[in-house]
Coordinates of C-alpha atoms and ligand atoms in Angstrom, one line a residue:
Chain A
M1 CA -4.9 -25.8 8.0
G2 CA -6.2 -27.5 4.8
E3 CA -7.5 -25.6 1.8
R4 CA -11.0 -26.1 3.0
G5 CA -10.2 -24.6 6.4
T6 CA -8.6 -21.7 4.6
V7 CA -11.7 -21.1 2.6
L8 CA -14.0 -21.2 5.6
E9 CA -11.6 -18.9 7.5
G10 CA -11.6 -16.6 4.6
L11 CA -15.4 -16.4 4.4
R12 CA -15.6 -15.7 8.1
A13 CA -13.0 -12.9 7.8
F14 CA -14.9 -11.5 4.8
R15 CA -18.1 -11.3 6.8
L16 CA -16.4 -9.6 9.7
I17 CA -14.7 -7.0 7.5
A18 CA -17.6 -6.4 5.2
G19 CA -19.7 -5.8 8.3
M20 CA -17.2 -3.1 9.4
W21 CA -17.4 -1.4 6.0
V22 CA -21.2 -1.5 5.9
R23 CA -21.3 0.1 9.4
S24 CA -18.8 2.7 8.3
S25 CA -20.9 3.7 5.3
M26 CA -24.0 4.0 7.6
T27 CA -22.3 6.8 9.4
Y28 CA -22.9 9.0 6.3
R29 CA -26.6 8.1 6.1
T30 CA -27.7 10.4 3.3
S31 CA -24.9 9.6 1.0
F32 CA -25.5 6.0 1.8
V33 CA -29.2 6.2 0.7
V34 CA -28.4 8.3 -2.4
T35 CA -25.7 6.0 -3.7
M36 CA -27.8 2.9 -3.0
A37 CA -30.7 4.3 -5.0
G38 CA -28.5 5.5 -7.8
N39 CA -26.8 2.2 -8.1
L40 CA -30.0 0.2 -8.3
L41 CA -31.2 2.5 -11.0
M42 CA -27.9 2.2 -12.9
T43 CA -28.0 -1.6 -12.8
A44 CA -31.6 -1.7 -13.9
M45 CA -30.8 0.6 -16.9
D46 CA -28.2 -1.9 -18.0
F47 CA -30.9 -4.4 -19.1
V48 CA -33.2 -1.7 -20.4
G49 CA -30.5 -1.0 -23.0
I50 CA -31.0 -4.5 -24.4
L51 CA -34.8 -4.2 -24.3
L52 CA -34.6 -0.9 -26.3
M53 CA -32.5 -2.6 -28.9
F54 CA -35.1 -5.3 -29.3
A55 CA -37.7 -2.7 -29.8
Q56 CA -36.0 -2.1 -33.2
V57 CA -34.9 -5.6 -34.2
D58 CA -36.5 -9.1 -33.7
S59 CA -33.3 -11.0 -33.2
L60 CA -29.6 -10.5 -32.6
G61 CA -27.2 -12.8 -34.4
G62 CA -30.1 -15.1 -34.8
W63 CA -31.0 -15.1 -31.1
S64 CA -34.4 -14.0 -29.7
L65 CA -34.9 -11.7 -26.8
P66 CA -35.5 -14.5 -24.2
E67 CA -32.4 -16.3 -25.4
I68 CA -30.3 -13.1 -25.1
A69 CA -31.9 -12.6 -21.7
F70 CA -30.8 -16.1 -20.7
L71 CA -27.2 -15.3 -21.7
Y72 CA -27.5 -11.9 -19.9
G73 CA -28.9 -13.5 -16.7
L74 CA -26.2 -16.1 -16.6
S75 CA -23.4 -13.7 -17.2
V76 CA -24.5 -11.0 -14.9
T77 CA -25.5 -13.3 -12.0
S78 CA -22.2 -15.2 -12.0
F79 CA -20.3 -11.9 -12.4
G80 CA -22.4 -10.4 -9.7
A81 CA -21.5 -13.2 -7.3
A82 CA -17.8 -12.8 -8.1
D83 CA -18.1 -9.0 -7.8
L84 CA -19.9 -9.4 -4.4
L85 CA -16.9 -11.3 -3.0
L86 CA -14.0 -9.8 -4.8
G87 CA -15.3 -6.6 -6.5
S88 CA -13.0 -4.2 -4.8
M89 CA -9.8 -5.4 -6.3
D90 CA -9.2 -2.1 -7.8
V91 CA -8.7 -0.6 -4.3
L92 CA -5.8 -2.9 -3.9
G93 CA -3.6 -0.8 -6.2
S94 CA -4.1 2.3 -4.1
R95 CA -3.6 0.3 -0.9
I96 CA -0.3 -0.9 -2.2
R97 CA 0.8 2.6 -3.3
D98 CA 0.0 4.2 0.0
G99 CA 1.4 1.3 2.1
S100 CA -1.8 0.5 3.9
F101 CA -1.6 -3.0 2.4
D102 CA 1.0 -3.7 5.1
I103 CA -1.7 -3.5 7.8
L104 CA -3.7 -6.2 6.1
L105 CA -0.7 -8.5 6.0
L106 CA -0.4 -8.2 9.8
R107 CA -3.8 -9.8 10.5
P108 CA -4.3 -13.5 11.1
V109 CA -6.8 -14.0 8.3
P110 CA -6.4 -14.6 4.6
V111 CA -5.4 -11.3 2.9
L112 CA -7.5 -12.2 -0.2
A113 CA -10.7 -12.2 2.0
Q114 CA -9.7 -8.8 3.4
I115 CA -9.1 -7.3 0.0
G116 CA -12.4 -8.8 -1.3
A117 CA -14.3 -7.2 1.6
D118 CA -12.4 -3.9 1.3
H119 CA -14.8 -1.0 0.9
F120 CA -17.7 -3.4 0.8
A121 CA -21.0 -1.8 0.1
L122 CA -24.5 -3.2 0.0
R123 CA -24.8 -1.9 -3.5
R124 CA -22.8 -5.0 -4.6
L125 CA -26.0 -6.9 -4.0
G126 CA -27.7 -4.9 -6.7
R127 CA -26.0 -6.6 -9.7
I128 CA -26.5 -10.1 -8.6
T129 CA -30.2 -9.4 -7.8
Q130 CA -30.9 -7.9 -11.1
G131 CA -29.0 -10.7 -12.9
A132 CA -31.1 -13.3 -11.1
L133 CA -34.4 -11.5 -11.9
V134 CA -33.5 -11.4 -15.6
L135 CA -32.4 -15.0 -15.5
G136 CA -35.7 -16.1 -13.9
W137 CA -37.7 -14.3 -16.5
A138 CA -35.6 -15.7 -19.3
M139 CA -36.0 -19.3 -18.1
W140 CA -39.7 -18.8 -17.9
S141 CA -40.1 -17.3 -21.4
V142 CA -37.5 -19.2 -23.4
D143 CA -38.7 -22.0 -25.6
V144 CA -37.0 -24.9 -23.9
D145 CA -38.2 -28.3 -22.6
W146 CA -36.7 -28.2 -19.1
S147 CA -35.4 -31.6 -18.4
V148 CA -34.0 -32.3 -14.9
G149 CA -30.5 -32.4 -16.5
K150 CA -30.9 -28.9 -18.1
L151 CA -32.5 -27.5 -14.9
L152 CA -29.5 -28.7 -12.8
L153 CA -27.1 -27.3 -15.3
V154 CA -28.2 -23.8 -14.5
P155 CA -26.9 -23.6 -10.8
L156 CA -23.8 -25.5 -12.0
M157 CA -23.2 -22.8 -14.6
L158 CA -23.7 -20.0 -12.1
V159 CA -21.3 -21.5 -9.6
S160 CA -18.7 -22.2 -12.2
G161 CA -19.1 -18.9 -13.9
A162 CA -18.7 -17.1 -10.5
A163 CA -15.5 -19.1 -10.0
I164 CA -14.2 -18.2 -13.4
F165 CA -14.8 -14.5 -12.9
S166 CA -13.3 -14.8 -9.4
A167 CA -10.2 -16.3 -10.8
L168 CA -10.0 -13.3 -13.2
F169 CA -10.4 -10.9 -10.3
V170 CA -7.7 -12.6 -8.3
A171 CA -5.2 -12.8 -11.2
G172 CA -5.9 -9.1 -11.9
A173 CA -5.2 -8.4 -8.2
A174 CA -1.9 -10.3 -8.3
F175 CA -1.0 -8.3 -11.4
Q176 CA -1.6 -5.1 -9.5
I177 CA 1.1 -6.1 -7.0
F178 CA 3.5 -6.1 -9.9
A179 CA 2.2 -3.1 -11.6
Q180 CA 0.3 -0.9 -9.2
D181 CA -1.6 1.1 -11.8
A182 CA -3.1 -1.9 -13.5
A183 CA -6.6 -1.6 -12.2
E184 CA -7.9 -0.4 -15.6
V185 CA -6.4 -3.5 -17.3
Q186 CA -8.1 -5.7 -14.8
N187 CA -11.5 -3.9 -15.3
A188 CA -11.2 -4.4 -19.0
F189 CA -11.1 -8.1 -18.5
T190 CA -13.7 -8.5 -15.8
Y191 CA -16.3 -5.9 -16.7
G192 CA -15.5 -6.3 -20.4
G193 CA -15.8 -10.0 -20.1
T194 CA -19.3 -9.9 -18.6
T195 CA -20.5 -7.4 -21.2
L196 CA -19.3 -9.4 -24.2
L197 CA -21.0 -12.6 -22.8
Q198 CA -24.3 -10.8 -22.9
Y199 CA -24.2 -11.1 -26.7
P200 CA -24.4 -14.4 -28.6
P201 CA -21.2 -15.9 -29.9
T202 CA -22.6 -15.7 -33.4
V203 CA -22.1 -11.9 -33.6
F204 CA -18.4 -12.3 -33.1
G205 CA -15.7 -13.4 -35.5
K206 CA -14.5 -17.1 -35.3
D207 CA -11.0 -16.2 -34.1
F208 CA -12.3 -14.1 -31.4
V209 CA -14.7 -16.9 -30.2
R210 CA -11.7 -19.3 -30.3
G211 CA -9.7 -16.9 -28.1
V212 CA -12.6 -16.6 -25.6
T213 CA -13.1 -20.4 -25.6
F214 CA -9.5 -21.8 -25.5
V215 CA -7.3 -19.0 -24.2
L216 CA -9.4 -17.0 -21.8
P217 CA -12.2 -19.5 -21.3
L218 CA -15.0 -17.1 -20.6
A219 CA -17.2 -19.0 -23.1
F220 CA -17.7 -21.6 -20.4
V221 CA -19.5 -19.1 -18.1
N222 CA -22.5 -19.2 -20.4
W223 CA -22.0 -19.5 -24.2
V224 CA -21.1 -23.2 -24.4
P225 CA -23.5 -24.6 -21.8
A226 CA -26.3 -22.2 -22.9
C227 CA -26.0 -23.4 -26.5
Y228 CA -26.6 -26.9 -25.2
V229 CA -29.6 -25.8 -23.1
L230 CA -31.2 -23.8 -25.9
G231 CA -30.4 -26.6 -28.4
R232 CA -28.2 -24.4 -30.6
A233 CA -25.0 -25.3 -32.4
Y234 CA -21.9 -23.7 -31.0
P235 CA -20.0 -21.8 -33.7
L236 CA -16.9 -23.9 -33.0
D237 CA -16.6 -27.7 -33.2
L238 CA -16.7 -28.8 -29.6
P239 CA -17.5 -32.3 -28.3
G240 CA -20.9 -32.9 -26.7
W241 CA -19.6 -33.1 -23.1
A242 CA -18.1 -29.6 -23.4
A243 CA -21.5 -28.2 -22.1
F244 CA -20.7 -30.0 -18.8
A245 CA -17.1 -28.9 -18.6
P246 CA -17.6 -25.5 -16.8
P247 CA -16.8 -26.9 -13.3
L248 CA -13.6 -28.4 -14.6
V249 CA -12.6 -25.2 -16.4
A250 CA -13.4 -23.2 -13.3
L251 CA -11.2 -25.5 -11.2
V252 CA -8.3 -25.0 -13.5
C253 CA -8.8 -21.2 -13.6
C254 CA -8.9 -21.0 -9.8
A255 CA -5.8 -23.1 -9.4
A256 CA -3.9 -21.0 -11.9
A257 CA -5.2 -17.8 -10.2
G258 CA -4.1 -19.1 -6.8
L259 CA -0.6 -19.7 -8.1
V260 CA -0.4 -16.2 -9.6
W261 CA -1.7 -14.7 -6.4
R262 CA 0.9 -16.5 -4.3
A263 CA 3.6 -15.3 -6.6
G264 CA 2.3 -11.8 -6.4
L265 CA 2.2 -11.8 -2.6
G266 CA 5.7 -13.2 -2.5
S267 CA 7.0 -10.3 -4.7
Y268 CA 5.2 -7.6 -2.6
R269 CA 7.8 -5.0 -1.6
S270 CA 5.9 -2.6 0.5
T271 CA 6.8 1.1 0.4
G272 CA 9.9 2.9 1.6
S273 CA 8.1 4.9 4.3
Chain B
M1 CA 12.4 -27.9 29.0
S2 CA 15.9 -27.1 28.2
V3 CA 17.8 -24.7 30.5
T4 CA 19.0 -22.4 27.7
E5 CA 15.8 -21.3 26.1
R6 CA 15.8 -20.6 22.4
P7 CA 15.8 -16.9 21.5
L8 CA 12.4 -15.5 20.6
I9 CA 13.9 -13.6 17.6
E10 CA 16.7 -15.0 15.5
L11 CA 18.3 -13.5 12.4
D12 CA 21.2 -15.0 10.6
G13 CA 22.8 -13.3 7.7
V14 CA 19.5 -11.7 6.7
E15 CA 19.5 -9.5 3.6
K16 CA 16.9 -7.5 1.7
V17 CA 17.7 -6.1 -1.7
F18 CA 15.2 -3.9 -3.5
D19 CA 15.3 -3.6 -7.3
V20 CA 14.7 0.1 -8.0
R21 CA 13.7 1.2 -11.5
R22 CA 14.0 4.8 -12.2
K23 CA 12.9 6.8 -15.1
T24 CA 15.9 8.6 -16.5
G25 CA 14.3 9.9 -19.7
F26 CA 11.5 9.2 -22.1
L27 CA 11.1 5.4 -22.1
K28 CA 14.6 5.1 -20.6
R29 CA 14.8 3.3 -17.3
E30 CA 17.7 2.6 -15.1
R31 CA 17.8 -0.4 -12.8
R32 CA 19.6 -0.3 -9.6
Q33 CA 19.7 -2.4 -6.5
V34 CA 19.3 -1.0 -3.0
R35 CA 20.7 -3.2 -0.3
A36 CA 18.3 -2.1 2.5
V37 CA 19.5 -4.8 4.9
D38 CA 22.9 -6.4 4.7
S39 CA 24.0 -9.6 6.4
L40 CA 22.2 -8.8 9.6
S41 CA 22.5 -11.3 12.5
F42 CA 21.2 -10.9 16.0
T43 CA 19.0 -12.6 18.5
V44 CA 16.6 -11.2 21.0
A45 CA 15.7 -13.2 24.1
R46 CA 12.2 -13.5 25.6
G47 CA 11.4 -10.6 27.9
E48 CA 14.1 -8.2 26.4
M49 CA 13.3 -4.6 25.5
V50 CA 15.5 -3.6 22.7
G51 CA 15.9 -0.2 21.0
Y52 CA 16.6 -0.3 17.3
I53 CA 18.0 2.9 16.0
G54 CA 19.8 4.4 13.0
P55 CA 19.6 7.3 10.6
N56 CA 16.9 7.7 8.0
G57 CA 17.0 4.9 5.4
A58 CA 19.2 2.7 7.6
G59 CA 16.9 -0.3 7.2
K60 CA 15.0 -0.3 10.4
S61 CA 11.5 -0.5 9.0
T62 CA 12.6 -3.0 6.4
T63 CA 13.9 -5.2 9.2
I64 CA 10.6 -5.0 11.1
K65 CA 8.7 -5.8 7.9
M66 CA 10.7 -8.9 7.5
L67 CA 10.2 -9.9 11.2
T68 CA 6.4 -9.6 10.6
G69 CA 6.3 -11.5 7.3
I70 CA 5.3 -8.5 5.3
L71 CA 8.5 -8.7 3.3
T72 CA 10.4 -11.8 2.2
P73 CA 14.1 -11.7 2.9
S74 CA 16.4 -11.9 -0.2
A75 CA 18.8 -14.1 1.7
G76 CA 19.5 -15.4 5.2
R77 CA 17.5 -17.2 7.9
L78 CA 14.9 -15.5 10.1
R79 CA 12.8 -17.0 12.9
V80 CA 10.3 -15.4 15.3
A81 CA 9.0 -17.7 18.0
G82 CA 10.3 -20.6 15.9
I83 CA 8.2 -19.5 12.9
D84 CA 9.5 -18.4 9.5
P85 CA 7.5 -15.1 9.2
S86 CA 7.1 -14.9 5.4
R87 CA 6.1 -18.6 5.1
E88 CA 3.6 -18.7 7.9
R89 CA 2.6 -15.1 8.1
T90 CA -1.0 -15.7 9.4
R91 CA 0.2 -18.2 12.0
L92 CA 2.8 -15.7 13.3
A93 CA 0.2 -12.9 13.4
H94 CA -1.4 -14.5 16.5
R95 CA 1.9 -14.3 18.4
I96 CA 3.1 -10.8 17.5
G97 CA 1.8 -7.3 17.9
V98 CA 2.8 -4.5 15.6
V99 CA 2.4 -0.8 15.7
F100 CA 3.6 1.3 12.7
G101 CA 3.6 4.9 13.9
Q102 CA 2.8 6.1 10.4
R103 CA -0.2 3.8 9.8
T104 CA -3.2 2.7 11.7
T105 CA -5.2 -0.5 12.0
L106 CA -8.1 1.4 13.4
W107 CA -11.4 2.0 11.5
W108 CA -11.5 5.6 10.6
D109 CA -15.3 6.2 10.7
L110 CA -16.2 3.9 13.5
P111 CA -16.0 4.3 17.3
L112 CA -12.7 3.1 18.7
I113 CA -14.3 0.2 20.6
D114 CA -15.6 -1.2 17.2
S115 CA -12.0 -1.8 16.1
Y116 CA -11.3 -3.6 19.3
R117 CA -14.4 -5.8 18.9
L118 CA -13.2 -6.7 15.4
M119 CA -9.8 -7.8 16.9
H120 CA -11.7 -9.8 19.5
R121 CA -13.4 -11.8 16.8
M122 CA -10.7 -11.9 14.2
Y123 CA -8.1 -13.2 16.6
R124 CA -10.6 -15.4 18.4
I125 CA -9.5 -14.0 21.7
P126 CA -11.3 -15.8 24.6
D127 CA -13.9 -13.5 26.1
A128 CA -12.3 -13.3 29.6
R129 CA -8.8 -12.5 28.1
Y130 CA -10.3 -9.9 25.9
R131 CA -12.1 -8.1 28.7
E132 CA -9.0 -8.3 30.9
N133 CA -6.6 -7.0 28.3
L134 CA -9.0 -4.3 27.1
D135 CA -9.6 -3.1 30.7
R136 CA -5.9 -3.0 31.4
C137 CA -5.1 -1.0 28.2
V138 CA -8.0 1.3 28.7
E139 CA -6.9 2.1 32.2
L140 CA -3.1 2.5 31.6
L141 CA -3.4 4.3 28.2
E142 CA -6.3 6.4 29.4
L143 CA -8.7 5.4 26.7
G144 CA -11.9 5.4 28.7
D145 CA -13.3 8.6 27.3
L146 CA -12.2 7.8 23.7
L147 CA -13.9 4.4 23.2
A148 CA -17.1 5.9 21.9
A149 CA -15.5 8.4 19.6
P150 CA -15.0 7.8 15.9
V151 CA -11.3 7.3 15.2
R152 CA -11.2 10.2 12.8
Q153 CA -11.9 12.5 15.7
L154 CA -8.9 11.4 17.8
S155 CA -5.7 13.4 18.0
L156 CA -2.5 11.9 16.9
G157 CA -1.4 11.0 20.4
Q158 CA -4.8 9.5 21.2
R159 CA -4.8 7.5 18.0
M160 CA -1.4 6.2 18.7
R161 CA -2.4 5.0 22.2
G162 CA -5.5 3.4 20.5
D163 CA -3.2 1.6 18.1
I164 CA -0.9 0.3 20.8
A165 CA -3.9 -1.1 22.7
A166 CA -5.2 -2.8 19.4
A167 CA -1.8 -4.5 19.0
L168 CA -1.9 -6.0 22.5
L169 CA -5.4 -7.4 22.9
H170 CA -4.4 -10.9 21.7
D171 CA -1.6 -11.3 24.2
P172 CA 1.3 -11.2 21.7
E173 CA 4.7 -12.5 22.9
V174 CA 6.5 -9.8 21.1
L175 CA 5.6 -6.3 20.3
Y176 CA 7.3 -4.4 17.4
L177 CA 6.9 -0.6 17.4
D178 CA 8.1 1.4 14.5
E179 CA 8.4 5.0 15.6
P180 CA 5.6 4.8 18.2
T181 CA 6.4 8.3 19.6
I182 CA 6.6 10.1 16.2
G183 CA 4.8 13.4 16.4
L184 CA 3.7 13.1 20.0
D185 CA 4.0 15.8 22.6
V186 CA 6.0 15.3 25.8
I187 CA 3.0 14.2 27.9
S188 CA 1.8 11.7 25.3
K189 CA 5.4 10.3 25.0
A190 CA 5.6 9.9 28.7
K191 CA 2.3 8.0 28.7
V192 CA 3.4 5.6 26.0
R193 CA 6.8 5.0 27.6
G194 CA 5.3 4.4 31.0
F195 CA 2.8 1.9 29.5
L196 CA 5.5 0.0 27.6
K197 CA 7.7 -0.2 30.7
E198 CA 4.9 -1.7 32.7
L199 CA 3.9 -4.1 29.9
N200 CA 7.5 -5.4 29.7
A201 CA 7.8 -5.6 33.5
E202 CA 4.4 -7.1 34.3
L203 CA 3.7 -9.4 31.4
G204 CA 7.2 -10.0 30.2
T205 CA 6.3 -9.0 26.7
T206 CA 9.4 -8.7 24.5
V207 CA 9.6 -5.3 22.9
L208 CA 11.6 -4.2 19.8
L209 CA 11.2 -0.5 19.0
T210 CA 12.6 1.9 16.5
T211 CA 12.8 5.6 17.2
H212 CA 14.6 8.8 16.5
D213 CA 14.0 10.0 20.0
L214 CA 16.8 8.8 22.1
Q215 CA 14.9 9.5 25.3
D216 CA 12.7 6.6 24.4
I217 CA 15.8 4.4 24.4
E218 CA 17.3 5.9 27.6
Q219 CA 14.1 5.5 29.5
L220 CA 13.1 2.1 28.2
C221 CA 15.8 -0.1 26.7
S222 CA 18.6 -1.8 28.5
R223 CA 19.9 -2.9 25.1
V224 CA 20.3 -0.9 21.9
M225 CA 21.2 -1.9 18.4
V226 CA 22.4 0.7 16.0
I227 CA 22.1 0.0 12.3
D228 CA 23.3 2.0 9.3
H229 CA 23.3 1.2 5.6
G230 CA 21.6 -2.1 6.6
R231 CA 24.5 -3.2 8.7
L232 CA 24.6 -3.6 12.5
M233 CA 27.1 -1.1 13.9
Y234 CA 26.6 -1.6 17.6
D235 CA 24.7 -4.0 19.8
G236 CA 24.9 -3.7 23.6
A237 CA 24.1 -1.6 26.6
L238 CA 23.3 2.0 26.0
A239 CA 26.2 3.0 28.3
G240 CA 28.6 1.1 26.1
L241 CA 27.8 3.3 23.2
H242 CA 29.9 6.0 24.7
E243 CA 33.1 4.0 24.3
V244 CA 32.2 2.9 20.8
G245 CA 31.4 6.5 19.9
E246 CA 34.8 7.5 21.4
S247 CA 33.0 10.1 23.4
E248 CA 34.3 12.1 26.3
R249 CA 33.0 13.0 29.7
I250 CA 33.5 16.4 31.1
L251 CA 35.0 17.0 34.6
V252 CA 34.2 20.5 36.0
V253 CA 36.5 21.6 38.7
D254 CA 36.3 24.7 40.9
L255 CA 39.7 25.7 42.2
E256 CA 40.5 28.1 45.1
R257 CA 41.7 30.8 42.7
E258 CA 42.4 31.5 39.0
L259 CA 45.2 29.2 37.8
P260 CA 46.7 28.3 34.5
P261 CA 45.1 25.3 32.8
V262 CA 45.3 22.1 34.8
E263 CA 47.7 19.5 33.5
A264 CA 46.4 15.9 33.9
P265 CA 46.6 13.8 30.8
P266 CA 44.8 12.2 29.2
A267 CA 42.3 14.9 30.3
R268 CA 42.6 18.2 28.5
V269 CA 41.2 21.6 29.5
V270 CA 38.5 22.7 27.1
K271 CA 37.3 25.8 28.8
V272 CA 38.4 28.2 31.6
E273 CA 36.2 30.7 33.4
G274 CA 37.8 32.3 36.4
P275 CA 38.6 29.6 38.9
R276 CA 36.3 27.1 37.1
Q277 CA 37.8 24.8 34.5
W278 CA 36.3 22.2 32.2
L279 CA 38.3 19.1 31.4
A280 CA 37.4 16.5 28.8
F281 CA 38.5 12.9 29.3
P282 CA 37.7 9.6 27.5
A283 CA 34.4 8.2 28.7
G284 CA 36.1 4.8 29.4
E285 CA 38.6 6.4 31.8
S286 CA 38.0 6.3 35.6
A287 CA 36.9 9.7 36.9
A288 CA 38.0 8.9 40.5
A289 CA 41.6 8.3 39.5
L290 CA 41.6 11.6 37.6
V291 CA 40.1 13.5 40.5
A292 CA 42.6 12.0 42.9
R293 CA 45.5 13.1 40.8
I294 CA 44.2 16.7 40.4
A295 CA 43.3 17.0 44.1
A296 CA 46.9 16.0 44.9
E297 CA 48.4 18.8 42.9
Y298 CA 45.8 21.6 42.8
P299 CA 43.7 23.4 45.5
L300 CA 40.4 21.8 44.7
V301 CA 37.2 23.2 46.1
D302 CA 34.4 21.5 44.3
L303 CA 33.8 19.2 41.3
S304 CA 31.2 17.6 39.1
V305 CA 31.2 15.1 36.2
R306 CA 29.0 15.5 33.2
E307 CA 28.0 12.5 31.1
P308 CA 28.3 13.0 27.4
D309 CA 25.2 13.7 25.4
I310 CA 24.0 10.4 23.9
E311 CA 22.7 12.2 20.9
D312 CA 26.1 13.6 20.2
V313 CA 27.6 10.2 20.5
I314 CA 25.2 8.7 18.0
A315 CA 25.4 11.6 15.6
R316 CA 29.1 11.1 15.6
M317 CA 28.7 7.4 15.1
Y318 CA 26.4 7.9 12.1
A319 CA 28.8 10.4 10.6
G320 CA 31.9 8.4 11.2
A321 CA 30.5 5.1 10.0
V322 CA 30.2 6.2 6.4
P323 CA 33.0 8.3 4.9
G324 CA 31.5 9.9 1.8
R325 CA 27.9 8.8 2.0
T326 CA 26.6 7.5 -1.2
E327 CA 23.3 8.8 -2.6
K328 CA 20.4 6.7 -1.3
A329 CA 17.5 5.6 -3.4
V330 CA 14.0 6.5 -2.6
S331 CA 11.1 4.6 -4.0
Ligands
ATP1 N1 9.6 -0.8 -1.0 C1 10.8 -0.3 -1.2 N2 11.2 -0.1 -2.5 C2 12.5 0.3 -2.8 N3 13.3 0.7 -1.8 C3 12.9 0.6 -0.6 C4 11.7 0.1 -0.2 N4 11.5 0.2 1.1 C5 12.7 0.6 1.6 N5 13.5 1.0 0.6 C6 14.9 1.5 0.7 O1 15.6 0.7 1.7 C7 16.4 1.5 2.6 C8 15.9 1.3 4.0 O2 14.6 1.8 4.2 P1 13.9 1.7 5.6 O3 12.5 2.2 5.4 O4 14.0 0.3 6.1 O5 14.7 2.7 6.5 P2 14.4 3.2 8.0 O6 15.6 2.8 8.8 O7 13.1 2.7 8.5 O8 14.4 4.8 7.8 P3 13.5 5.9 8.5 O9 14.2 6.2 9.8 O10 13.6 7.0 7.6 O11 12.2 5.3 8.7 C9 16.2 2.9 2.1 O12 17.3 3.3 1.2 C10 14.9 2.9 1.3 O13 14.9 3.8 0.2
MG2 MG1 11.3 3.6 9.0

């Protein structure tokens, strides 16, 4: 089976298993409705925080509200997509500790897809929906001449961003096989990553921006291409084509994450009972 | 096709070593290696039903996890249906069925039938095969009334039967069972055993099962493997265990009257109760020859031979195999 076949097979398995989880959660109908409503509210509050901030100030690091909303929309939508597919990686640690990970390894479908769909809940649709709404509003209100090239760059950013975040999730998952209580570390990178990308690079120190650009290349999720779209200078000296580099960066990240994941699975040691 | 078919399961010098890190003090850690499976070699032919036994911590579950691809062996060569399990785990999954008595593959909050429907789609089982296999399992394992019940409502025995059915819907060539009768009552055990027997006889499914209940082995397996400290101690017919375990059979003789202890070496009298005497003799020795000798010299009225208790045999084997057991690591 080629890589492509594996991906399709994985998506199919994801659908099957996510379906089982959704139906499982339906059996507790009230708690299902309550958590769903609670989550939508929580996600909505997230952006309200930024709106409240702009009630006090006119700009943040020199960026206007629509510009910040553009960053926010890109970051949250791509993170939401990764979260939709792989967001339950923190369950992995407990599955490894209690030995139920063994059961997943016995099934004839990619284990990553099963882990991704583990404890799937419809609320995972909340984040991506909210991100997309904010992004839509931002693109409407931001002061940009939308050329075809810039317009096409947006879906490209979203797909690449989702892939970069997914790579982070997968690497974090592999790390949990080595150290089973590492879920917090992984959350720091993923959730922390999406939060920091909601602020413009200008509010951070140069060294930090360098790290986020060259070491852990989160900057390619939105900062670098967004600066190009908005016609702003990136705080670091980057060549002009860097704005179109996200797919390449995403590819490298995914390949690296794939290797780490494989190494993690190979070192899996199950439990003694 | 060749006349001598390749064994379905092949192990050659297989080892599994766990690195165990233990906290010995604040920030101090001690590293140790636990050799859970040690140069293990055996083969299982298609259609065999093999019992795999040994004391706690012997390496049974570790072996099964390597045979399914869950664990990668530290050394040695391992093949199941010609496949290297840890390299091609998902391909192998279509050809094996696995039941871990301590875990379940069933969906806790959903009706039992939903778990089976998932198997149907996940393994891409052709509709007709699925129906046929499900019907057979439902009938033989008496699952009919349980299909609509959420798994969390099933009793342990019911859940175990449900898990066994789940492992068989895709027509596996080999079924591994790790303690399938653990915690079951006598009736549930009988149901599970009857089902496995039929499965092996009718469909020719190869079965490898671990258990601590020797009745499972006595009633199901023509071949038994005993493992201890990761090493294979015995591999052969159950009956042959007696000789290896140096066990003895008991000859009970009723004489015409009370007499001094019978003299008939190598048998020795272990108990006298009036005219009845109990003689122990090596299990490998012929009872007929012994009886003939006694009948020639003593007024014999009646007699009976008692087979040794297999549990005693194995207990003795475990104990004898390891003089001065070392402390075993627990993860
Ligand atoms: N994941 C693990 N990490 C460390 N040590 C392990 C692990 N799994 C098993 N062991 C050790 O390997 C040895 C064999 O364990 P295994 O579970 O295979 O025994 P078993 O024969 O199945 O025993 P039981 O009858 O108690 O189920 C034990 O000493 C156990 O502590
Ligand atoms: Mg075990």
